[in-house]
Amino acid sequence: GENVEQHPSTLSVQEGDSAVIKCTYSDSASNYFPWYKQELGKRPQLIIDIRSNVGEKKDQRIAVTLNKTAKHFSLHITETQPEDSAVYFCAASKEETSYDKVIFGPGTSLSVIP
Amino acid sequence: DAGVTQSPTHLIKTRGQHVTLRCSPISGHKSVSWYQQVLGQGPQFIFQYYEKEERGRGNFPDRFSARQFPNYSSELNVNALLLGDSALYLCASSSQGNEQYFGPGTRLTVT
């Protein structure tokens, strides 16, 4: 079945620096790749997603890139702030009408040091 | 607009008991998915329902079952609880496509 790997498992950066989280997926039919942020004790929140028909997407300080050939995708956070500290999950799925099975990576715990 | 709601928020059960967790999706969303999140891990897919039909099932034993009602709300049932079932159970709703929105979860503790 589909498997999603994520690295690193923990990441510590100084405030203002950039953070990069990398994921790989196994099912070449996957075509939808969301990223979720989960703060301690809270629900996962969708922060950005990318579909296989594009290679890059940006939303303010957050960007995602996708390499379908290599089956990997990355999250880039620039100008990090303490409130970016959280666990980040990448995920992959095959986007079909009414079929929403989403496979999550194990997560990256990001700490932004003021 | 109300987001995804789940009840109860916390639950303590004894091994061997049965539990029912409930989820109400965002208004207009017809798809509900259930996930189990063990502390320190990513959410693991359990079930997905769309228009009251099961459309996906993860690698969970038959002790886990679910259903979706005509108003698109959903229940997750777990029989013969084990200590290892202790986790945060998340419900997510979506319309067409895969943009899922999670509820706050139900924290289940099995003693």
mmCIF file of C-alpha atoms in Angstrom:
data_model
loop_
_atom_site.group_PDB
_atom_site.id
_atom_site.type_symbol
_atom_site.label_atom_id
_atom_site.label_comp_id
_atom_site.label_asym_id
_atom_site.label_seq_id
_atom_site.Cartn_x
_atom_site.Cartn_y
_atom_site.Cartn_z
ATOM 1 C CA GLY A 1 0.000 0.000 0.000
ATOM 2 C CA GLU A 2 0.869 3.665 -0.078
ATOM 3 C CA ASN A 3 3.659 4.731 2.242
ATOM 4 C CA VAL A 4 4.851 8.236 3.063
ATOM 5 C CA GLU A 5 8.228 8.922 4.637
ATOM 6 C CA GLN A 6 9.182 12.250 6.183
ATOM 7 C CA HIS A 7 12.493 13.796 7.257
ATOM 8 C CA PRO A 8 13.741 15.097 9.572
ATOM 9 C CA SER A 9 11.735 13.908 12.548
ATOM 10 C CA THR A 10 12.828 16.950 14.550
ATOM 11 C CA LEU A 11 14.072 20.311 13.353
ATOM 12 C CA SER A 12 15.299 23.285 15.352
ATOM 13 C CA VAL A 13 15.953 26.658 13.702
ATOM 14 C CA GLN A 14 16.673 30.185 14.827
ATOM 15 C CA GLU A 15 13.902 32.721 14.386
ATOM 16 C CA GLY A 16 14.173 34.274 10.944
ATOM 17 C CA ASP A 17 15.919 31.313 9.374
ATOM 18 C CA SER A 18 14.319 28.957 6.861
ATOM 19 C CA ALA A 19 13.028 25.453 7.547
ATOM 20 C CA VAL A 20 12.729 22.636 5.022
ATOM 21 C CA ILE A 21 10.854 19.363 5.500
ATOM 22 C CA LYS A 22 11.090 16.596 2.914
ATOM 23 C CA CYS A 23 8.715 13.736 2.127
ATOM 24 C CA THR A 24 8.714 10.800 -0.253
ATOM 25 C CA TYR A 25 5.769 8.677 -1.347
ATOM 26 C CA SER A 26 5.565 5.193 -2.808
ATOM 27 C CA ASP A 27 2.407 5.139 -4.964
ATOM 28 C CA SER A 28 3.096 6.776 -8.318
ATOM 29 C CA ALA A 29 -0.674 7.241 -8.789
ATOM 30 C CA SER A 30 -0.796 9.743 -5.918
ATOM 31 C CA ASN A 31 -1.721 13.167 -7.194
ATOM 32 C CA TYR A 32 -2.686 15.272 -4.171
ATOM 33 C CA PHE A 33 -0.213 16.297 -1.464
ATOM 34 C CA PRO A 34 -1.444 18.305 1.534
ATOM 35 C CA TRP A 35 0.568 19.609 4.462
ATOM 36 C CA TYR A 36 -0.892 19.882 7.941
ATOM 37 C CA LYS A 37 0.282 21.779 11.017
ATOM 38 C CA GLN A 38 -0.634 20.406 14.420
ATOM 39 C CA GLU A 39 -0.006 22.419 17.546
ATOM 40 C CA LEU A 40 0.157 20.643 20.869
ATOM 41 C CA GLY A 41 -3.254 19.384 21.908
ATOM 42 C CA LYS A 42 -4.981 20.711 18.807
ATOM 43 C CA ARG A 43 -6.343 19.315 15.573
ATOM 44 C CA PRO A 44 -4.285 19.127 12.357
ATOM 45 C CA GLN A 45 -4.811 22.235 10.247
ATOM 46 C CA LEU A 46 -4.383 22.236 6.479
ATOM 47 C CA ILE A 47 -1.766 24.886 5.656
ATOM 48 C CA ILE A 48 -1.042 24.297 1.992
ATOM 49 C CA ASP A 49 -1.489 21.627 -0.642
ATOM 50 C CA ILE A 50 -0.261 20.858 -4.128
ATOM 51 C CA ARG A 51 -1.609 18.784 -6.954
ATOM 52 C CA SER A 52 0.438 16.836 -9.437
ATOM 53 C CA ASN A 53 -0.254 19.182 -12.326
ATOM 54 C CA VAL A 54 1.996 21.847 -10.773
ATOM 55 C CA GLY A 55 5.567 21.753 -9.539
ATOM 56 C CA GLU A 56 5.489 24.555 -6.989
ATOM 57 C CA LYS A 57 3.000 26.553 -4.979
ATOM 58 C CA LYS A 58 3.567 29.464 -2.647
ATOM 59 C CA ASP A 59 1.473 31.150 0.030
ATOM 60 C CA GLN A 60 3.236 34.011 1.801
ATOM 61 C CA ARG A 61 6.085 32.459 3.822
ATOM 62 C CA ILE A 62 5.174 28.888 2.929
ATOM 63 C CA ALA A 63 5.995 27.074 -0.300
ATOM 64 C CA VAL A 64 5.726 23.494 -1.472
ATOM 65 C CA THR A 65 7.598 21.819 -4.322
ATOM 66 C CA LEU A 66 6.786 18.530 -6.020
ATOM 67 C CA ASN A 67 9.016 16.250 -8.065
ATOM 68 C CA LYS A 68 6.755 13.562 -9.520
ATOM 69 C CA THR A 69 9.575 11.715 -11.217
ATOM 70 C CA ALA A 70 11.457 11.269 -7.965
ATOM 71 C CA LYS A 71 8.238 10.930 -5.961
ATOM 72 C CA HIS A 72 9.178 13.511 -3.390
ATOM 73 C CA PHE A 73 7.805 16.817 -2.203
ATOM 74 C CA SER A 74 9.001 19.436 0.240
ATOM 75 C CA LEU A 75 7.706 22.180 2.510
ATOM 76 C CA HIS A 76 9.684 25.388 2.788
ATOM 77 C CA ILE A 77 9.025 27.947 5.517
ATOM 78 C CA THR A 78 10.933 31.215 5.237
ATOM 79 C CA GLU A 79 11.471 33.878 7.909
ATOM 80 C CA THR A 80 10.387 31.477 10.625
ATOM 81 C CA GLN A 81 8.606 32.808 13.696
ATOM 82 C CA PRO A 82 8.078 31.246 17.146
ATOM 83 C CA GLU A 83 4.431 30.623 16.288
ATOM 84 C CA ASP A 84 5.580 28.296 13.489
ATOM 85 C CA SER A 85 6.648 25.832 16.205
ATOM 86 C CA ALA A 86 4.458 22.742 15.812
ATOM 87 C CA VAL A 87 4.401 19.265 14.323
ATOM 88 C CA TYR A 88 4.092 19.255 10.543
ATOM 89 C CA PHE A 89 2.665 16.313 8.615
ATOM 90 C CA CYS A 90 2.934 15.682 4.914
ATOM 91 C CA ALA A 91 0.408 13.421 3.242
ATOM 92 C CA ALA A 92 -0.385 11.847 -0.110
ATOM 93 C CA SER A 93 -3.511 10.568 -1.782
ATOM 94 C CA LYS A 94 -5.164 9.758 -5.076
ATOM 95 C CA GLU A 95 -7.720 12.453 -5.603
ATOM 96 C CA GLU A 96 -10.851 10.903 -6.992
ATOM 97 C CA THR A 97 -14.387 12.012 -6.534
ATOM 98 C CA SER A 98 -15.737 10.706 -3.232
ATOM 99 C CA TYR A 99 -12.513 8.879 -2.374
ATOM 100 C CA ASP A 100 -10.490 10.638 0.270
ATOM 101 C CA LYS A 101 -8.010 8.121 1.693
ATOM 102 C CA VAL A 102 -5.085 10.237 2.789
ATOM 103 C CA ILE A 103 -1.832 8.653 3.987
ATOM 104 C CA PHE A 104 0.164 10.728 6.447
ATOM 105 C CA GLY A 105 3.866 10.836 7.104
ATOM 106 C CA PRO A 106 5.158 10.375 10.667
ATOM 107 C CA GLY A 107 5.583 14.097 11.280
ATOM 108 C CA THR A 108 8.336 16.656 11.857
ATOM 109 C CA SER A 109 8.527 18.514 15.137
ATOM 110 C CA LEU A 110 9.679 22.049 14.323
ATOM 111 C CA SER A 111 11.025 24.303 17.045
ATOM 112 C CA VAL A 112 11.740 27.953 16.262
ATOM 113 C CA ILE A 113 14.096 29.453 18.809
ATOM 114 C CA PRO A 114 13.517 33.169 19.528
ATOM 115 C CA ASP B 1 -20.078 28.391 9.811
ATOM 116 C CA ALA B 2 -19.509 25.602 12.294
ATOM 117 C CA GLY B 3 -16.514 23.416 11.689
ATOM 118 C CA VAL B 4 -16.300 19.687 12.195
ATOM 119 C CA THR B 5 -17.534 18.703 15.635
ATOM 120 C CA GLN B 6 -16.839 15.544 17.593
ATOM 121 C CA SER B 7 -18.186 14.086 20.798
ATOM 122 C CA PRO B 8 -17.243 13.294 23.417
ATOM 123 C CA THR B 9 -13.974 15.202 23.840
ATOM 124 C CA HIS B 10 -12.546 12.740 26.329
ATOM 125 C CA LEU B 11 -13.472 9.203 27.255
ATOM 126 C CA ILE B 12 -12.112 6.617 29.669
ATOM 127 C CA LYS B 13 -13.027 2.986 29.132
ATOM 128 C CA THR B 14 -11.971 -0.380 30.526
ATOM 129 C CA ARG B 15 -10.479 -3.191 28.463
ATOM 130 C CA GLY B 16 -13.161 -5.290 26.802
ATOM 131 C CA GLN B 17 -15.745 -2.520 26.736
ATOM 132 C CA HIS B 18 -17.310 -0.955 23.684
ATOM 133 C CA VAL B 19 -17.150 2.710 22.623
ATOM 134 C CA THR B 20 -19.043 4.908 20.158
ATOM 135 C CA LEU B 21 -17.565 8.152 18.898
ATOM 136 C CA ARG B 22 -19.559 10.726 16.970
ATOM 137 C CA CYS B 23 -18.758 13.268 14.275
ATOM 138 C CA SER B 24 -20.718 16.003 12.513
ATOM 139 C CA PRO B 25 -19.161 17.273 9.282
ATOM 140 C CA ILE B 26 -19.075 20.803 7.977
ATOM 141 C CA SER B 27 -22.425 21.736 6.491
ATOM 142 C CA GLY B 28 -22.522 20.673 2.856
ATOM 143 C CA HIS B 29 -19.722 18.128 3.189
ATOM 144 C CA LYS B 30 -20.777 14.607 2.266
ATOM 145 C CA SER B 31 -17.547 12.763 3.034
ATOM 146 C CA VAL B 32 -16.335 11.785 6.491
ATOM 147 C CA SER B 33 -13.072 10.040 7.288
ATOM 148 C CA TRP B 34 -11.862 8.614 10.591
ATOM 149 C CA TYR B 35 -8.262 8.538 11.757
ATOM 150 C CA GLN B 36 -6.447 7.176 14.791
ATOM 151 C CA GLN B 37 -3.541 9.235 16.083
ATOM 152 C CA VAL B 38 -1.290 7.633 18.644
ATOM 153 C CA LEU B 39 0.872 10.060 20.605
ATOM 154 C CA GLY B 40 3.944 11.042 18.608
ATOM 155 C CA GLN B 41 2.710 9.607 15.310
ATOM 156 C CA GLY B 42 0.815 10.781 12.271
ATOM 157 C CA PRO B 43 -2.905 10.096 11.827
ATOM 158 C CA GLN B 44 -3.633 6.568 10.593
ATOM 159 C CA PHE B 45 -6.573 6.133 8.206
ATOM 160 C CA ILE B 46 -9.390 3.936 9.548
ATOM 161 C CA PHE B 47 -12.476 4.518 7.364
ATOM 162 C CA GLN B 48 -13.898 6.864 4.779
ATOM 163 C CA TYR B 49 -17.601 7.258 4.050
ATOM 164 C CA TYR B 50 -19.227 9.156 1.226
ATOM 165 C CA GLU B 51 -22.953 9.429 0.695
ATOM 166 C CA LYS B 52 -23.502 6.855 3.454
ATOM 167 C CA GLU B 53 -21.358 4.209 1.779
ATOM 168 C CA GLU B 54 -17.969 2.947 2.908
ATOM 169 C CA ARG B 55 -15.422 3.989 0.290
ATOM 170 C CA GLY B 56 -12.182 3.156 2.033
ATOM 171 C CA ARG B 57 -10.870 1.056 4.889
ATOM 172 C CA GLY B 58 -7.451 1.089 6.518
ATOM 173 C CA ASN B 59 -5.541 -1.748 8.196
ATOM 174 C CA PHE B 60 -7.627 -2.007 11.332
ATOM 175 C CA PRO B 61 -9.256 -5.134 12.811
ATOM 176 C CA ASP B 62 -12.934 -5.941 12.492
ATOM 177 C CA ARG B 63 -13.454 -4.613 16.032
ATOM 178 C CA PHE B 64 -13.568 -1.221 14.341
ATOM 179 C CA SER B 65 -16.716 -0.309 12.434
ATOM 180 C CA ALA B 66 -18.428 2.860 11.325
ATOM 181 C CA ARG B 67 -21.493 4.186 9.620
ATOM 182 C CA GLN B 68 -22.771 7.414 8.117
ATOM 183 C CA PHE B 69 -26.270 8.721 8.566
ATOM 184 C CA PRO B 70 -28.589 10.503 6.072
ATOM 185 C CA ASN B 71 -27.530 13.880 7.529
ATOM 186 C CA TYR B 72 -23.874 12.881 6.810
ATOM 187 C CA SER B 73 -22.907 12.653 10.470
ATOM 188 C CA SER B 74 -20.969 9.557 11.383
ATOM 189 C CA GLU B 75 -20.237 7.142 14.202
ATOM 190 C CA LEU B 76 -17.107 5.114 14.840
ATOM 191 C CA ASN B 77 -17.585 2.004 16.967
ATOM 192 C CA VAL B 78 -14.843 -0.002 18.605
ATOM 193 C CA ASN B 79 -15.615 -3.314 20.311
ATOM 194 C CA ALA B 80 -13.573 -5.340 22.809
ATOM 195 C CA LEU B 81 -11.285 -2.422 23.617
ATOM 196 C CA LEU B 82 -7.584 -3.071 24.074
ATOM 197 C CA LEU B 83 -5.014 -0.924 25.849
ATOM 198 C CA GLY B 84 -3.475 -0.223 22.443
ATOM 199 C CA ASP B 85 -6.670 1.459 21.284
ATOM 200 C CA SER B 86 -5.831 4.431 23.493
ATOM 201 C CA ALA B 87 -5.367 7.330 21.103
ATOM 202 C CA LEU B 88 -6.810 10.532 19.716
ATOM 203 C CA TYR B 89 -9.567 9.702 17.226
ATOM 204 C CA LEU B 90 -9.946 12.330 14.556
ATOM 205 C CA CYS B 91 -12.788 12.859 12.160
ATOM 206 C CA ALA B 92 -12.303 14.830 8.962
ATOM 207 C CA SER B 93 -14.867 16.046 6.479
ATOM 208 C CA SER B 94 -14.564 17.116 2.881
ATOM 209 C CA SER B 95 -16.741 17.950 -0.088
ATOM 210 C CA GLN B 96 -15.531 16.577 -3.403
ATOM 211 C CA GLY B 97 -11.788 16.328 -3.649
ATOM 212 C CA ASN B 98 -9.336 15.660 -0.860
ATOM 213 C CA GLU B 99 -9.197 18.909 1.120
ATOM 214 C CA GLN B 100 -9.989 17.522 4.516
ATOM 215 C CA TYR B 101 -10.874 19.530 7.587
ATOM 216 C CA PHE B 102 -10.362 17.910 10.942
ATOM 217 C CA GLY B 103 -12.474 18.011 14.053
ATOM 218 C CA PRO B 104 -10.955 18.515 17.515
ATOM 219 C CA GLY B 105 -10.804 14.784 18.152
ATOM 220 C CA THR B 106 -11.889 12.440 20.909
ATOM 221 C CA ARG B 107 -9.189 11.415 23.369
ATOM 222 C CA LEU B 108 -9.841 7.750 24.274
ATOM 223 C CA THR B 109 -8.047 6.195 27.213
ATOM 224 C CA VAL B 110 -8.389 2.456 27.788
ATOM 225 C CA THR B 111 -7.395 1.209 31.243
#
